C-alpha cells in the first residue's frame, strides 16, 4: 500500500492544492493532508479553522484524510503516519529551488523517504494562499481561485 503525506500551511486551502491532490489521489492508495503550524509563521486562519476548511473541501476525495500537527519535523510526521512519500507541489522556479533544498534536507533525516513533486496545472500555477488573502482584503473576485466555502470564510474573517 502506498501512502503519502501532503504537508503544508494551507492558510487557506486553494484550488491549486485541490487540483494537485485530485491528481495525486490517483497515484497513491492513501494521502494524509497534514495541516501544519510553523512557529515562525503568522496565519490568517488558526490551525483548527484551516483543518475544518480542508475537511469540508476535501470530503469528495475518499482516500485523502486531513490531519493536524503542530511544529514537527516532516519526516517524523511521515514515520508516525507510516507514509513512504512526501508530496509537494511545484508552481515555478522559486518553488523548485526551495523544495529541492527541503527534499535534500529531509533525505539527511531519512534516506528511504521519497519526496514526490507534482507540477501545478498551468491554470492553477499562479495561485498562492498569500495572493488569495491579498485579493480577499481588497474585495476581489475569488471564484476561480478557492472553493466557495473558503471564499465565504475569507469574507467572514475579514469582517471580524
Ligand atoms: P508551505 O507553508 O508548506 O509552503 P503551502 O500551503 O503554501 O504551505 O503549500 C503547501 C504545498 O502546496 C507546497 O508544496 C506548495 O508548493 C503547494 N502548492 C501551493 N500552491 C499550489 C498551487 N497553486 N498548485 C500546486 N501546488 C501548490
PDB file of C-alpha atoms and ligand atoms in Angstrom, residues 6-11 14 16-17 20 41 88-91 95 98-99 120 124-125 127-129, ligand 1:
ATOM      1  CA  UNK A   6       0.968  16.294   1.743  1.00  0.00           C
ATOM      2  CA  UNK A   7       2.235  18.728   4.380  1.00  0.00           C
ATOM      3  CA  UNK A   8       1.715  22.468   4.327  1.00  0.00           C
ATOM      4  CA  UNK A   9       0.240  25.540   5.963  1.00  0.00           C
ATOM      5  CA  UNK A  10      -2.867  25.675   3.771  1.00  0.00           C
ATOM      6  CA  UNK A  11      -3.767  29.159   5.016  1.00  0.00           C
ATOM      7  CA  UNK A  14      -6.846  26.842  -2.591  1.00  0.00           C
ATOM      8  CA  UNK A  16      -4.210  24.800  -6.599  1.00  0.00           C
ATOM      9  CA  UNK A  17      -3.897  22.482  -3.586  1.00  0.00           C
ATOM     10  CA  UNK A  20      -2.840  18.747  -7.087  1.00  0.00           C
ATOM     11  CA  UNK A  41       4.737  31.951  10.521  1.00  0.00           C
ATOM     12  CA  UNK A  88       4.728  18.634  -2.667  1.00  0.00           C
ATOM     13  CA  UNK A  89       3.514  20.887  -5.449  1.00  0.00           C
ATOM     14  CA  UNK A  90       5.732  22.874  -7.826  1.00  0.00           C
ATOM     15  CA  UNK A  91       4.442  26.055  -9.420  1.00  0.00           C
ATOM     16  CA  UNK A  95       9.195  26.581  -5.648  1.00  0.00           C
ATOM     17  CA  UNK A  98      13.048  25.911  -2.227  1.00  0.00           C
ATOM     18  CA  UNK A  99      11.584  22.428  -2.475  1.00  0.00           C
ATOM     19  CA  UNK A 120       0.918  22.526 -10.884  1.00  0.00           C
ATOM     20  CA  UNK A 124      -3.527  26.902 -11.173  1.00  0.00           C
ATOM     21  CA  UNK A 125       0.187  27.628 -11.160  1.00  0.00           C
ATOM     22  CA  UNK A 127      -2.495  30.585  -7.244  1.00  0.00           C
ATOM     23  CA  UNK A 128      -0.930  31.030  -3.816  1.00  0.00           C
ATOM     24  CA  UNK A 129      -2.546  31.322  -0.391  1.00  0.00           C
TER      25      UNK A 129
HETATM   26  P1  LIG B   1       4.014  25.772   2.939  1.00  0.00           P
HETATM   27  O1  LIG B   1       3.968  26.773   4.038  1.00  0.00           O
HETATM   28  O2  LIG B   1       4.441  24.398   3.385  1.00  0.00           O
HETATM   29  O3  LIG B   1       4.721  26.216   1.695  1.00  0.00           O
HETATM   30  P2  LIG B   1       1.562  25.981   1.394  1.00  0.00           P
HETATM   31  O4  LIG B   1       0.191  25.809   1.916  1.00  0.00           O
HETATM   32  O5  LIG B   1       1.920  27.314   0.858  1.00  0.00           O
HETATM   33  O6  LIG B   1       2.473  25.541   2.607  1.00  0.00           O
HETATM   34  O7  LIG B   1       1.861  24.906   0.286  1.00  0.00           O
HETATM   35  C1  LIG B   1       1.780  23.519   0.518  1.00  0.00           C
HETATM   36  C2  LIG B   1       2.201  22.773  -0.740  1.00  0.00           C
HETATM   37  O8  LIG B   1       1.285  23.056  -1.785  1.00  0.00           O
HETATM   38  C3  LIG B   1       3.567  23.175  -1.262  1.00  0.00           C
HETATM   39  O9  LIG B   1       4.209  22.035  -1.813  1.00  0.00           O
HETATM   40  C4  LIG B   1       3.250  24.161  -2.371  1.00  0.00           C
HETATM   41  O10 LIG B   1       4.268  24.221  -3.347  1.00  0.00           O
HETATM   42  C5  LIG B   1       1.986  23.522  -2.924  1.00  0.00           C
HETATM   43  N1  LIG B   1       1.157  24.497  -3.621  1.00  0.00           N
HETATM   44  C6  LIG B   1       0.780  25.727  -3.196  1.00  0.00           C
HETATM   45  N2  LIG B   1       0.017  26.346  -4.126  1.00  0.00           N
HETATM   46  C7  LIG B   1      -0.085  25.465  -5.160  1.00  0.00           C
HETATM   47  C8  LIG B   1      -0.717  25.522  -6.455  1.00  0.00           C
HETATM   48  N3  LIG B   1      -1.346  26.605  -6.859  1.00  0.00           N
HETATM   49  N4  LIG B   1      -0.604  24.451  -7.257  1.00  0.00           N
HETATM   50  C9  LIG B   1       0.089  23.355  -6.854  1.00  0.00           C
HETATM   51  N5  LIG B   1       0.717  23.233  -5.680  1.00  0.00           N
HETATM   52  C10 LIG B   1       0.644  24.274  -4.840  1.00  0.00           C
END
